[in-house]
mmCIF file of C-alpha atoms in Angstrom:
data_model
loop_
_atom_site.group_PDB
_atom_site.id
_atom_site.type_symbol
_atom_site.label_atom_id
_atom_site.label_comp_id
_atom_site.label_asym_id
_atom_site.label_seq_id
_atom_site.Cartn_x
_atom_site.Cartn_y
_atom_site.Cartn_z
ATOM 1 C CA UNK A 1108 -54.169 14.812 -1.733
ATOM 2 C CA UNK A 1109 -51.235 15.997 -4.746
ATOM 3 C CA UNK A 1110 -48.742 13.745 -4.966
ATOM 4 C CA UNK A 1111 -45.176 15.622 -3.789
ATOM 5 C CA UNK A 1112 -42.379 14.903 -5.947
ATOM 6 C CA UNK A 1113 -39.242 13.331 -4.834
ATOM 7 C CA UNK A 1114 -36.110 14.768 -7.330
ATOM 8 C CA UNK A 1115 -34.511 11.476 -7.964
ATOM 9 C CA UNK A 1116 -30.601 12.323 -8.008
ATOM 10 C CA UNK A 1117 -29.130 10.306 -11.313
ATOM 11 C CA UNK A 1118 -27.622 6.912 -10.974
ATOM 12 C CA UNK A 1119 -23.317 7.131 -9.711
ATOM 13 C CA UNK A 1120 -21.446 5.769 -12.758
ATOM 14 C CA UNK A 1121 -19.423 2.799 -11.532
ATOM 15 C CA UNK A 1122 -16.120 2.838 -10.006
ATOM 16 C CA UNK A 1123 -13.309 1.439 -12.076
ATOM 17 C CA UNK A 1124 -10.264 2.454 -10.982
ATOM 18 C CA UNK A 1125 -9.104 2.381 -7.629
ATOM 19 C CA UNK A 1126 -5.775 4.219 -6.034
ATOM 20 C CA UNK A 1127 -3.815 2.083 -3.699
ATOM 21 C CA UNK A 1128 -3.158 4.300 -0.215
ATOM 22 C CA UNK A 1129 -0.179 3.348 2.418
ATOM 23 C CA UNK A 1130 0.689 4.737 5.470
ATOM 24 C CA UNK A 1131 3.125 7.019 3.765
ATOM 25 C CA UNK A 1132 1.039 9.985 2.608
ATOM 26 C CA UNK A 1133 3.660 11.581 1.776
ATOM 27 C CA UNK A 1134 5.063 8.685 -1.537
ATOM 28 C CA UNK A 1135 1.011 7.995 -2.706
ATOM 29 C CA UNK A 1136 -0.266 12.243 -2.822
ATOM 30 C CA UNK A 1137 1.330 13.481 -4.553
ATOM 31 C CA UNK A 1138 -0.696 13.787 -7.510
ATOM 32 C CA UNK A 1139 -3.976 14.150 -5.446
ATOM 33 C CA UNK A 1140 -5.286 14.637 -9.582
ATOM 34 C CA UNK A 1141 -3.578 12.021 -11.944
ATOM 35 C CA UNK A 1142 -7.237 9.927 -11.591
ATOM 36 C CA UNK A 1143 -9.733 12.296 -11.895
ATOM 37 C CA UNK A 1144 -7.320 13.676 -14.899
ATOM 38 C CA UNK A 1145 -7.482 10.716 -16.369
ATOM 39 C CA UNK A 1146 -11.447 9.882 -16.328
ATOM 40 C CA UNK A 1147 -12.210 13.359 -17.185
ATOM 41 C CA UNK A 1148 -10.061 12.968 -20.450
ATOM 42 C CA UNK A 1149 -12.136 9.436 -21.148
ATOM 43 C CA UNK A 1150 -14.803 10.485 -20.568
ATOM 44 C CA UNK A 1151 -14.058 13.818 -23.342
ATOM 45 C CA UNK A 1152 -12.407 10.992 -26.048
ATOM 46 C CA UNK A 1153 -14.000 7.290 -24.837
ATOM 47 C CA UNK A 1154 -17.253 8.258 -23.601
ATOM 48 C CA UNK A 1155 -17.179 6.178 -21.235
ATOM 49 C CA UNK A 1156 -18.285 7.733 -17.273
ATOM 50 C CA UNK A 1157 -16.647 5.724 -14.284
ATOM 51 C CA UNK A 1158 -15.622 6.980 -11.019
ATOM 52 C CA UNK A 1159 -12.937 6.228 -8.850
ATOM 53 C CA UNK A 1160 -11.826 6.011 -5.097
ATOM 54 C CA UNK A 1161 -8.921 5.023 -2.233
ATOM 55 C CA UNK A 1162 -7.754 1.698 -0.580
ATOM 56 C CA UNK A 1163 -5.784 0.470 0.903
ATOM 57 C CA UNK A 1164 -4.460 -3.233 -0.541
ATOM 58 C CA UNK A 1165 -5.231 -4.924 2.751
ATOM 59 C CA UNK A 1166 -9.321 -3.010 1.910
ATOM 60 C CA UNK A 1167 -9.700 -4.946 -1.995
ATOM 61 C CA UNK A 1168 -12.117 -6.708 -2.021
ATOM 62 C CA UNK A 1169 -10.371 -9.913 -3.572
ATOM 63 C CA UNK A 1170 -13.670 -9.957 -6.617
ATOM 64 C CA UNK A 1171 -12.144 -7.963 -9.294
ATOM 65 C CA UNK A 1172 -15.545 -6.651 -10.537
ATOM 66 C CA UNK A 1173 -15.666 -4.645 -7.290
ATOM 67 C CA UNK A 1174 -12.269 -3.047 -7.496
ATOM 68 C CA UNK A 1175 -11.480 -4.152 -11.258
ATOM 69 C CA UNK A 1176 -8.091 -1.938 -11.867
ATOM 70 C CA UNK A 1177 -6.009 -0.742 -9.048
ATOM 71 C CA UNK A 1178 -3.813 1.720 -9.165
ATOM 72 C CA UNK A 1179 -0.305 2.004 -7.387
ATOM 73 C CA UNK A 1180 2.099 5.449 -7.857
ATOM 74 C CA UNK A 1181 4.779 6.527 -5.628
ATOM 75 C CA UNK A 1182 7.603 7.765 -5.524
ATOM 76 C CA UNK A 1183 9.666 5.806 -2.121
ATOM 77 C CA UNK A 1184 10.673 2.375 -2.372
ATOM 78 C CA UNK A 1185 7.478 -0.084 -0.958
ATOM 79 C CA UNK A 1186 7.741 -3.166 0.210
ATOM 80 C CA UNK A 1187 3.949 -5.758 0.353
ATOM 81 C CA UNK A 1188 3.363 -7.125 3.300
ATOM 82 C CA UNK A 1189 2.681 -11.269 3.413
ATOM 83 C CA UNK A 1190 -1.133 -10.675 4.164
ATOM 84 C CA UNK A 1191 -1.222 -7.449 0.949
ATOM 85 C CA UNK A 1192 0.567 -10.079 -1.687
ATOM 86 C CA UNK A 1193 -1.807 -12.717 -0.728
ATOM 87 C CA UNK A 1194 -4.707 -10.782 -1.125
ATOM 88 C CA UNK A 1195 -3.374 -9.204 -4.568
ATOM 89 C CA UNK A 1196 -2.951 -12.886 -5.718
ATOM 90 C CA UNK A 1197 -5.976 -13.951 -5.254
ATOM 91 C CA UNK A 1198 -7.539 -11.119 -6.586
ATOM 92 C CA UNK A 1199 -5.175 -11.507 -9.923
ATOM 93 C CA UNK A 1200 -5.920 -14.535 -10.562
ATOM 94 C CA UNK A 1201 -9.779 -14.318 -10.117
ATOM 95 C CA UNK A 1202 -9.252 -11.302 -13.424
ATOM 96 C CA UNK A 1203 -7.950 -8.451 -11.494
ATOM 97 C CA UNK A 1204 -5.622 -6.020 -13.349
ATOM 98 C CA UNK A 1205 -2.183 -3.704 -10.930
ATOM 99 C CA UNK A 1206 -1.075 -1.119 -12.650
ATOM 100 C CA UNK A 1207 2.413 0.151 -10.987
ATOM 101 C CA UNK A 1208 3.340 3.894 -11.899
ATOM 102 C CA UNK A 1209 6.833 5.378 -10.605
ATOM 103 C CA UNK A 1210 5.969 8.855 -9.629
ATOM 104 C CA UNK A 1211 9.004 10.912 -11.752
ATOM 105 C CA UNK A 1212 10.604 8.141 -12.810
ATOM 106 C CA UNK A 1213 11.870 6.907 -9.818
ATOM 107 C CA UNK A 1214 14.265 3.952 -10.604
ATOM 108 C CA UNK A 1215 13.821 3.273 -5.918
ATOM 109 C CA UNK A 1216 9.907 3.254 -6.584
ATOM 110 C CA UNK A 1217 9.694 0.904 -9.663
ATOM 111 C CA UNK A 1218 12.162 -1.488 -8.514
ATOM 112 C CA UNK A 1219 10.176 -1.480 -5.732
ATOM 113 C CA UNK A 1220 7.551 -2.834 -7.961
ATOM 114 C CA UNK A 1221 9.351 -5.306 -9.711
ATOM 115 C CA UNK A 1222 10.083 -6.996 -6.636
ATOM 116 C CA UNK A 1223 6.290 -6.468 -5.627
ATOM 117 C CA UNK A 1224 5.343 -8.164 -9.007
ATOM 118 C CA UNK A 1225 7.406 -11.417 -8.888
ATOM 119 C CA UNK A 1226 6.016 -11.913 -4.840
ATOM 120 C CA UNK A 1227 2.605 -12.210 -5.936
ATOM 121 C CA UNK A 1228 3.023 -14.261 -9.507
ATOM 122 C CA UNK A 1229 6.822 -16.340 -8.589
ATOM 123 C CA UNK A 1230 5.878 -18.152 -10.900
ATOM 124 C CA UNK A 1231 5.184 -16.088 -13.722
ATOM 125 C CA UNK A 1232 8.029 -13.889 -15.782
ATOM 126 C CA UNK A 1233 8.115 -10.367 -15.622
ATOM 127 C CA UNK A 1234 8.550 -8.607 -19.876
ATOM 128 C CA UNK A 1235 8.992 -5.846 -21.502
ATOM 129 C CA UNK A 1236 5.616 -5.481 -23.383
ATOM 130 C CA UNK A 1237 6.912 -4.923 -27.278
ATOM 131 C CA UNK A 1238 5.456 -2.545 -29.787
ATOM 132 C CA UNK A 1239 2.359 -5.361 -30.592
ATOM 133 C CA UNK A 1240 0.962 -5.384 -27.720
ATOM 134 C CA UNK A 1241 -2.936 -4.255 -27.199
ATOM 135 C CA UNK A 1242 -2.304 -2.130 -24.448
ATOM 136 C CA UNK A 1243 -0.052 -0.382 -27.826
ATOM 137 C CA UNK A 1244 -3.169 -0.741 -30.227
ATOM 138 C CA UNK A 1245 -6.561 -0.857 -27.818
ATOM 139 C CA UNK A 1246 -7.667 2.594 -28.261
ATOM 140 C CA UNK A 1247 -5.680 4.667 -29.393
ATOM 141 C CA UNK A 1248 -2.532 3.752 -31.857
ATOM 142 C CA UNK A 1249 0.799 4.004 -29.817
ATOM 143 C CA UNK A 1250 3.586 3.481 -32.503
ATOM 144 C CA UNK A 1251 6.203 6.044 -30.661
ATOM 145 C CA UNK A 1252 6.031 8.540 -27.358
ATOM 146 C CA UNK A 1253 7.110 11.791 -26.611
ATOM 147 C CA UNK A 1254 8.457 12.014 -23.228
ATOM 148 C CA UNK A 1255 9.026 15.022 -20.859
ATOM 149 C CA UNK A 1256 11.766 17.768 -21.446
ATOM 150 C CA UNK A 1257 13.402 16.919 -18.587
ATOM 151 C CA UNK A 1258 14.018 12.955 -19.572
ATOM 152 C CA UNK A 1259 15.781 14.587 -22.262
ATOM 153 C CA UNK A 1260 17.606 16.943 -20.986
ATOM 154 C CA UNK A 1261 18.920 14.202 -18.269
ATOM 155 C CA UNK A 1262 20.378 11.726 -20.626
ATOM 156 C CA UNK A 1263 17.619 9.487 -20.075
ATOM 157 C CA UNK A 1264 15.449 8.874 -23.313
ATOM 158 C CA UNK A 1265 17.233 6.309 -24.755
ATOM 159 C CA UNK A 1266 14.796 5.186 -28.087
ATOM 160 C CA UNK A 1267 10.516 6.778 -28.356
ATOM 161 C CA UNK A 1268 9.316 3.496 -27.156
ATOM 162 C CA UNK A 1269 6.804 3.642 -23.708
ATOM 163 C CA UNK A 1270 8.274 1.103 -21.090
ATOM 164 C CA UNK A 1271 5.603 -0.915 -19.922
ATOM 165 C CA UNK A 1272 6.738 -4.119 -18.887
ATOM 166 C CA UNK A 1273 4.011 -7.303 -17.690
ATOM 167 C CA UNK A 1274 3.474 -10.172 -16.045
ATOM 168 C CA UNK A 1275 0.841 -12.774 -17.871
ATOM 169 C CA UNK A 1276 -2.016 -14.489 -16.674
ATOM 170 C CA UNK A 1277 -4.078 -16.527 -18.748
ATOM 171 C CA UNK A 1278 -3.502 -15.311 -22.221
ATOM 172 C CA UNK A 1279 -4.124 -11.243 -20.887
ATOM 173 C CA UNK A 1280 -1.371 -8.753 -18.721
ATOM 174 C CA UNK A 1281 -2.764 -8.885 -15.294
ATOM 175 C CA UNK A 1282 0.216 -6.680 -13.784
ATOM 176 C CA UNK A 1283 1.644 -3.705 -15.692
ATOM 177 C CA UNK A 1284 4.784 -1.954 -14.908
ATOM 178 C CA UNK A 1285 5.835 1.367 -15.994
ATOM 179 C CA UNK A 1286 9.124 2.485 -15.666
ATOM 180 C CA UNK A 1287 8.338 5.775 -16.760
ATOM 181 C CA UNK A 1288 6.191 8.518 -14.652
ATOM 182 C CA UNK A 1289 1.894 9.011 -16.295
ATOM 183 C CA UNK A 1290 0.108 10.074 -13.221
ATOM 184 C CA UNK A 1291 1.138 14.024 -14.238
ATOM 185 C CA UNK A 1292 0.506 14.247 -17.413
ATOM 186 C CA UNK A 1293 -2.557 12.618 -16.729
ATOM 187 C CA UNK A 1294 -3.194 15.486 -13.878
ATOM 188 C CA UNK A 1295 -1.682 18.036 -16.010
ATOM 189 C CA UNK A 1296 1.007 18.956 -13.501
ATOM 190 C CA UNK A 1297 3.952 21.169 -15.376
ATOM 191 C CA UNK A 1298 6.737 19.605 -12.840
ATOM 192 C CA UNK A 1299 9.593 18.283 -14.066
ATOM 193 C CA UNK A 1300 10.731 14.799 -14.048
ATOM 194 C CA UNK A 1301 11.312 11.662 -15.968
ATOM 195 C CA UNK A 1302 7.783 10.839 -17.095
ATOM 196 C CA UNK A 1303 6.093 10.611 -20.765
ATOM 197 C CA UNK A 1304 4.719 13.692 -22.127
ATOM 198 C CA UNK A 1305 0.535 14.895 -20.613
ATOM 199 C CA UNK A 1306 -1.208 13.202 -24.382
ATOM 200 C CA UNK A 1307 0.983 10.178 -24.540
ATOM 201 C CA UNK A 1308 0.533 9.758 -20.927
ATOM 202 C CA UNK A 1309 -2.843 10.163 -21.140
ATOM 203 C CA UNK A 1310 -3.771 7.956 -23.856
ATOM 204 C CA UNK A 1311 -1.235 5.296 -22.615
ATOM 205 C CA UNK A 1312 -3.919 5.676 -19.324
ATOM 206 C CA UNK A 1313 -6.971 5.505 -21.452
ATOM 207 C CA UNK A 1314 -5.160 2.099 -22.979
ATOM 208 C CA UNK A 1315 -4.475 0.312 -19.957
ATOM 209 C CA UNK A 1316 -7.965 0.448 -19.977
ATOM 210 C CA UNK A 1317 -9.631 -0.133 -22.538
ATOM 211 C CA UNK A 1318 -7.346 -3.840 -22.402
ATOM 212 C CA UNK A 1319 -8.404 -4.325 -19.047
ATOM 213 C CA UNK A 1320 -12.259 -3.609 -19.741
ATOM 214 C CA UNK A 1321 -12.951 -6.857 -21.475
ATOM 215 C CA UNK A 1322 -12.379 -9.588 -17.841
ATOM 216 C CA UNK A 1323 -15.120 -7.409 -16.108
ATOM 217 C CA UNK A 1324 -18.407 -6.302 -16.122
ATOM 218 C CA UNK A 1325 -18.222 -3.641 -17.715
ATOM 219 C CA UNK A 1326 -17.615 -4.404 -20.618
#
């Protein structure tokens, strides 16, 4: 008898980015294609292929290799529960990385991210990343960035440098907080906001991925 030829599906790329959802869908779903846009750009620029998924903080596996890079983006104020703080602290101390993005540059979301970082790692300082930090010189060399027109019109731009803050653990930056939005740039969304221009948003995203990879099994 002839052997049946079964078509095999190609292996699925590993999951790199996990977008954090909350009970308030209006907050975190405003940019549904941000991770898709960034990963497609990474595929073209870096020739690396990853996928993403969506989970709540309480669904995160504390083992970072199963969800190596967490991405929380929203424009409303938020507060982590005690269980979320405990789970993310374990995750970070095990080698994971969390990125907080202030969607449309909303100061309420930014302030909530600062408070979340303090709750997760109260013994560590939050500091603005200097321009010699690896996140600005990993895959792309970033010395200056361009901002969206709305930021310029509103007089918010004070210098041409990205505004990222971080919290370090064991000589690595385990929490990254972006004061200005890069999610709209990732999905090439023309909505007016306080954020980075599309290309610089993606460069920052690529560099964040690059500096996070050495702390996972994907390096």
